[in-house]
C-alpha positions as a Markdown table, in Angstrom:
| # | Residue | x | y | z |
|---|---|---|---|---|
| 1 | Met | 130.1 | 121.8 | 99.6 |
| 2 | Ser | 128.3 | 124.7 | 97.9 |
| 3 | Arg | 124.9 | 124.3 | 96.2 |
| 4 | Phe | 126.6 | 124.9 | 92.8 |
| 5 | Ala | 129.3 | 122.3 | 93.4 |
| 6 | Ser | 126.8 | 119.8 | 94.6 |
| 7 | Glu | 124.7 | 120.2 | 91.5 |
| 8 | Leu | 127.6 | 119.8 | 89.2 |
| 9 | Asn | 128.9 | 116.8 | 91.2 |
| 10 | Val | 125.6 | 114.8 | 91.1 |
| 11 | Gly | 124.6 | 116.0 | 87.6 |
| 12 | His | 127.9 | 115.0 | 86.0 |
| 13 | Ala | 128.0 | 111.7 | 87.9 |
| 14 | Leu | 124.4 | 110.9 | 86.7 |
| 15 | Val | 125.5 | 111.5 | 83.1 |
| 16 | Ser | 128.5 | 109.2 | 83.6 |
| 17 | Leu | 126.3 | 106.6 | 85.3 |
| 18 | Cys | 124.0 | 106.5 | 82.3 |
| 19 | Gln | 126.9 | 106.2 | 79.9 |
| 20 | Glu | 128.5 | 103.4 | 81.9 |
| 21 | Ser | 125.3 | 101.4 | 82.4 |
| 22 | Gly | 123.8 | 101.9 | 78.9 |
| 23 | Ala | 120.8 | 103.8 | 80.3 |
| 24 | Arg | 119.0 | 106.4 | 78.1 |
| 25 | Ser | 118.5 | 108.8 | 81.1 |
| 26 | Gly | 117.8 | 108.8 | 84.8 |
| 27 | Ile | 116.8 | 110.6 | 87.9 |
| 28 | Val | 118.3 | 111.0 | 91.5 |
| 29 | Gln | 116.0 | 111.7 | 94.4 |
| 30 | Arg | 116.0 | 112.1 | 98.2 |
| 31 | Gly | 112.8 | 110.8 | 99.5 |
| 32 | Ala | 110.1 | 112.2 | 97.2 |
| 33 | Glu | 112.2 | 115.2 | 96.2 |
| 34 | Leu | 113.9 | 115.4 | 92.9 |
| 35 | Val | 117.7 | 116.1 | 93.2 |
| 36 | Glu | 118.8 | 115.6 | 89.6 |
| 37 | Ser | 117.4 | 114.5 | 86.3 |
| 38 | Asn | 118.5 | 114.2 | 82.7 |
| 39 | Leu | 115.1 | 112.8 | 81.5 |
| 40 | Pro | 114.0 | 114.4 | 78.2 |
| 41 | Met | 111.1 | 116.2 | 79.8 |
| 42 | Ala | 110.3 | 119.3 | 82.0 |
| 43 | Glu | 111.5 | 119.3 | 85.5 |
| 44 | Val | 108.0 | 119.4 | 86.9 |
| 45 | Arg | 107.2 | 116.1 | 85.1 |
| 46 | Ala | 110.4 | 114.5 | 86.4 |
| 47 | Ser | 109.4 | 115.6 | 89.9 |
| 48 | Asp | 106.1 | 113.9 | 89.5 |
| 49 | Ile | 107.9 | 110.7 | 88.5 |
| 50 | Ala | 110.1 | 111.0 | 91.6 |
| 51 | Gly | 107.0 | 111.2 | 93.7 |
| 52 | Val | 105.5 | 108.1 | 92.2 |
| 53 | Ile | 108.8 | 106.2 | 92.7 |
| 54 | His | 108.8 | 107.3 | 96.4 |
| 55 | Glu | 105.3 | 106.1 | 96.9 |
| 56 | Met | 106.2 | 102.7 | 95.5 |
| 57 | Val | 109.3 | 102.4 | 97.7 |
| 58 | Thr | 107.5 | 103.5 | 100.9 |
| 59 | Ser | 104.5 | 101.2 | 100.2 |
| 60 | Tyr | 106.8 | 98.3 | 100.8 |
| 61 | Gln | 108.1 | 99.9 | 104.0 |
| 62 | Glu | 104.6 | 100.2 | 105.3 |
| 63 | Val | 104.3 | 96.3 | 105.3 |
| 64 | Gly | 107.6 | 95.8 | 106.9 |
| 65 | Arg | 109.6 | 95.2 | 103.8 |
| 66 | Ile | 112.4 | 97.1 | 102.1 |
| 67 | Leu | 112.5 | 97.6 | 98.3 |
| 68 | Glu | 116.2 | 97.7 | 97.4 |
| 69 | Ser | 115.9 | 97.3 | 93.7 |
| 70 | Ala | 113.2 | 96.6 | 91.1 |
| 71 | Phe | 112.7 | 97.0 | 87.4 |
| 72 | Phe | 109.5 | 97.5 | 85.4 |
| 73 | Gly | 108.7 | 97.3 | 81.7 |
| 74 | Phe | 106.5 | 99.8 | 79.9 |
| 75 | Gly | 106.3 | 100.3 | 76.1 |
| 76 | Glu | 109.8 | 100.1 | 74.6 |
| 77 | Asn | 111.5 | 100.9 | 77.9 |
| 78 | Leu | 112.6 | 99.5 | 81.2 |
| 79 | Ile | 113.0 | 101.5 | 84.4 |
| 80 | Leu | 115.4 | 100.2 | 87.1 |
| 81 | Val | 114.9 | 101.6 | 90.6 |
| 82 | Val | 117.7 | 101.2 | 93.2 |
| 83 | Ser | 117.1 | 102.5 | 96.7 |
| 84 | Glu | 119.3 | 102.8 | 99.8 |
| 85 | Gly | 117.6 | 104.4 | 102.7 |
| 86 | Glu | 116.2 | 107.8 | 101.7 |
| 87 | Val | 118.3 | 108.1 | 98.5 |
| 88 | Cys | 117.3 | 106.5 | 95.2 |
| 89 | Val | 118.4 | 106.5 | 91.6 |
| 90 | Ser | 116.3 | 105.3 | 88.7 |
| 91 | Leu | 117.5 | 104.6 | 85.2 |
| 92 | Ile | 115.6 | 104.3 | 81.9 |
| 93 | Phe | 116.8 | 101.5 | 79.5 |
| 94 | Pro | 115.7 | 100.3 | 76.1 |
| 95 | Ala | 113.5 | 97.2 | 76.6 |
| 96 | Ala | 116.1 | 94.9 | 75.1 |
| 97 | His | 118.7 | 95.8 | 77.8 |
| 98 | Ser | 119.8 | 92.6 | 79.4 |
| 99 | Glu | 122.6 | 93.6 | 81.9 |
| 100 | Leu | 120.4 | 94.7 | 84.7 |
| 101 | Val | 122.4 | 92.9 | 87.4 |
| 102 | Glu | 125.5 | 94.8 | 86.4 |
| 103 | Ala | 123.5 | 98.0 | 86.2 |
| 104 | Thr | 122.1 | 97.5 | 89.7 |
| 105 | Ala | 125.6 | 97.1 | 91.1 |
| 106 | Thr | 126.8 | 100.2 | 89.2 |
| 107 | Cys | 123.8 | 102.2 | 90.7 |
| 108 | Arg | 124.7 | 101.0 | 94.2 |
| 109 | Arg | 128.3 | 102.3 | 93.8 |
| 110 | Phe | 126.9 | 105.6 | 92.5 |
| 111 | Leu | 124.7 | 106.0 | 95.6 |
| 112 | Arg | 127.6 | 105.2 | 98.0 |
| 113 | Asp | 130.0 | 107.5 | 96.2 |
| 114 | His | 127.6 | 110.5 | 95.9 |
| 115 | Arg | 125.4 | 110.0 | 99.0 |
| 116 | Ala | 126.9 | 113.0 | 100.8 |
| 117 | Ser | 126.1 | 115.3 | 97.9 |
| 118 | Ile | 122.6 | 113.9 | 97.5 |
| 119 | Leu | 121.9 | 114.4 | 101.2 |
| 120 | Leu | 122.7 | 118.1 | 101.0 |
| 121 | Phe | 119.5 | 118.4 | 99.1 |
| 122 | Arg | 116.5 | 120.0 | 101.0 |
| 123 | Ser | 113.2 | 121.6 | 100.0 |
| 124 | Gly | 113.3 | 125.4 | 99.6 |
| 125 | Gly | 110.5 | 127.9 | 99.9 |
| 126 | Ala | 109.8 | 128.7 | 96.3 |
| 127 | Gly | 111.2 | 125.5 | 94.9 |
| 128 | Asn | 113.7 | 122.7 | 95.4 |
| 129 | Glu | 117.3 | 123.7 | 96.1 |
| 130 | Leu | 120.4 | 122.4 | 97.7 |
| 131 | Ser | 121.5 | 123.6 | 101.1 |
| 132 | Gln | 123.8 | 126.6 | 101.1 |
| 133 | Ala | 125.4 | 125.3 | 104.2 |
| 134 | Thr | 128.1 | 122.7 | 104.5 |
| 135 | Pro | 126.7 | 120.3 | 107.1 |
| 136 | Glu | 128.7 | 117.3 | 108.4 |
| 137 | Val | 127.0 | 114.4 | 106.7 |
| 138 | Lys | 127.4 | 110.9 | 108.1 |
| 139 | Val | 127.7 | 108.5 | 105.1 |
| 140 | Ala | 126.1 | 105.2 | 105.9 |
| 141 | Lys | 128.3 | 102.1 | 105.5 |
| 142 | Ala | 127.2 | 99.5 | 103.0 |
| 143 | Trp | 127.1 | 97.0 | 105.9 |
| 144 | Glu | 123.9 | 98.6 | 107.2 |
| 145 | Thr | 122.0 | 97.4 | 104.2 |
| 146 | Phe | 124.0 | 94.3 | 103.5 |
| 147 | Gln | 123.9 | 92.6 | 106.9 |
| 148 | Pro | 120.2 | 91.7 | 106.6 |
| 149 | Lys | 121.0 | 90.1 | 103.2 |
| 150 | Leu | 123.8 | 88.0 | 104.8 |
| 151 | Lys | 121.5 | 87.0 | 107.7 |
| 152 | Ala | 118.8 | 85.9 | 105.2 |
| 153 | Leu | 121.3 | 83.9 | 103.3 |
| 154 | Leu | 122.5 | 82.1 | 106.5 |
| 155 | Ser | 118.9 | 81.5 | 107.5 |
| 156 | Arg | 118.5 | 79.1 | 104.7 |
| 157 | Val | 120.7 | 76.5 | 106.5 |
| 158 | Ile | 120.5 | 77.6 | 110.2 |
| 159 | Ser | 117.9 | 79.5 | 112.3 |
| 160 | Gly | 117.6 | 83.2 | 112.1 |
| 161 | Ser | 118.7 | 83.7 | 115.7 |
| 162 | Gln | 121.7 | 81.5 | 115.2 |
| 163 | Ala | 122.7 | 83.4 | 112.1 |
| 164 | Glu | 122.4 | 86.7 | 114.0 |
| 165 | Arg | 124.6 | 85.4 | 116.8 |
| 166 | Met | 127.1 | 84.1 | 114.4 |
| 167 | Ile | 127.4 | 87.5 | 112.7 |
| 168 | His | 127.5 | 89.4 | 116.0 |
| 169 | Asn | 130.2 | 87.1 | 117.5 |
| 170 | Leu | 132.5 | 87.5 | 114.5 |
| 171 | Leu | 132.2 | 91.3 | 114.5 |
| 172 | Ala | 132.8 | 91.4 | 118.3 |
| 173 | Ser | 135.9 | 89.2 | 117.9 |
| 174 | Lys | 137.3 | 91.8 | 115.5 |
| 175 | Asn | 136.2 | 94.9 | 117.4 |
| 176 | Leu | 133.8 | 95.9 | 114.6 |
| 177 | Ser | 130.8 | 96.9 | 116.6 |
| 178 | Asp | 129.8 | 99.4 | 113.9 |
| 179 | Gly | 130.3 | 96.9 | 111.1 |
| 180 | Pro | 133.2 | 96.6 | 108.6 |
| 181 | Glu | 134.2 | 99.3 | 106.1 |
| 182 | Asp | 132.8 | 98.9 | 102.6 |
| 183 | Ala | 136.0 | 97.4 | 101.3 |
| 184 | Asp | 135.9 | 94.7 | 104.0 |
| 185 | Val | 132.2 | 93.6 | 103.7 |
| 186 | Ser | 133.0 | 90.7 | 101.3 |
| 187 | Thr | 135.8 | 89.4 | 103.4 |
| 188 | Ile | 133.8 | 89.5 | 106.7 |
| 189 | Ser | 130.8 | 87.9 | 105.0 |
| 190 | Arg | 132.9 | 85.0 | 103.7 |
| 191 | Glu | 134.4 | 84.5 | 107.2 |
| 192 | Val | 130.9 | 84.4 | 108.7 |
| 193 | Ile | 129.8 | 81.7 | 106.2 |
| 194 | Met | 132.9 | 79.7 | 106.9 |
| 195 | Lys | 131.6 | 79.3 | 110.5 |
| 196 | Val | 128.8 | 77.1 | 109.1 |
| 197 | Gly | 129.8 | 73.6 | 110.1 |
| 198 | His | 128.8 | 71.7 | 107.0 |
| 199 | Arg | 131.3 | 72.0 | 104.1 |
| 200 | Gly | 128.8 | 71.4 | 101.4 |
| 201 | Lys | 126.5 | 74.1 | 102.8 |
| 202 | Gln | 129.5 | 76.4 | 103.0 |
| 203 | Gln | 130.2 | 76.1 | 99.3 |
| 204 | Ala | 126.6 | 76.5 | 98.3 |
| 205 | Leu | 126.3 | 79.7 | 100.5 |
| 206 | Leu | 129.6 | 81.1 | 99.2 |
| 207 | Ala | 128.4 | 80.7 | 95.6 |
| 208 | Glu | 125.2 | 82.6 | 96.4 |
| 209 | Leu | 127.1 | 85.2 | 98.3 |
| 210 | Lys | 129.2 | 86.0 | 95.3 |
| 211 | Asp | 126.0 | 87.0 | 93.3 |
| 212 | Ile | 124.6 | 89.0 | 96.2 |
| 213 | Leu | 127.9 | 90.9 | 96.6 |
| 214 | Ala | 128.0 | 91.6 | 92.9 |
| 215 | Glu | 124.5 | 92.9 | 92.9 |
| 216 | Ala | 125.3 | 95.2 | 95.8 |
| 217 | Gly | 128.5 | 96.4 | 94.1 |
| 218 | Leu | 130.7 | 95.0 | 96.8 |
| 219 | Ser | 132.5 | 92.1 | 95.1 |
């Protein structure tokens, strides 16, 4: 994909994301580097904001935690930050916006759908640019970020090691050593939970799983 095509792809997609979610504007970044912005400000200022967001995300990683989504209020606005690995999208909403769970799920779908284009971004000599080359980009499966959430959910009723074995054994039985495709994450997760012996606990976990899947854009 050429630099120009990548810019159009991500730029148009960001506009559509803002329209769909009700956001005023937003930015897309890879690490600390700004990839795309439709904020009503100069690009250098948007780049500064991307740097601040990156520092916030990595500060959690330094203490062994992963910031997947967060929102903050300031003045008459809210900022929603959704991160998956090194790619991140942040949207600005009016303070009265109340559908942040839906917006978070929409952002996760955006990151999955456009991850390859975002990963073409690299820093240039005189300024930021997109790679002129067309590298083969391995798009991470949603399972990579969702499996820890499933394990954490199971760990509410069984030990963490038991939860990990339960997930591993089900994947092995289906020859899914690399994890399921995105479309199958919800089905596999439900099958794992059905391995919990207590029916009441099953139902409680399935109810919580529904919300977690929705937030991850996988329901």
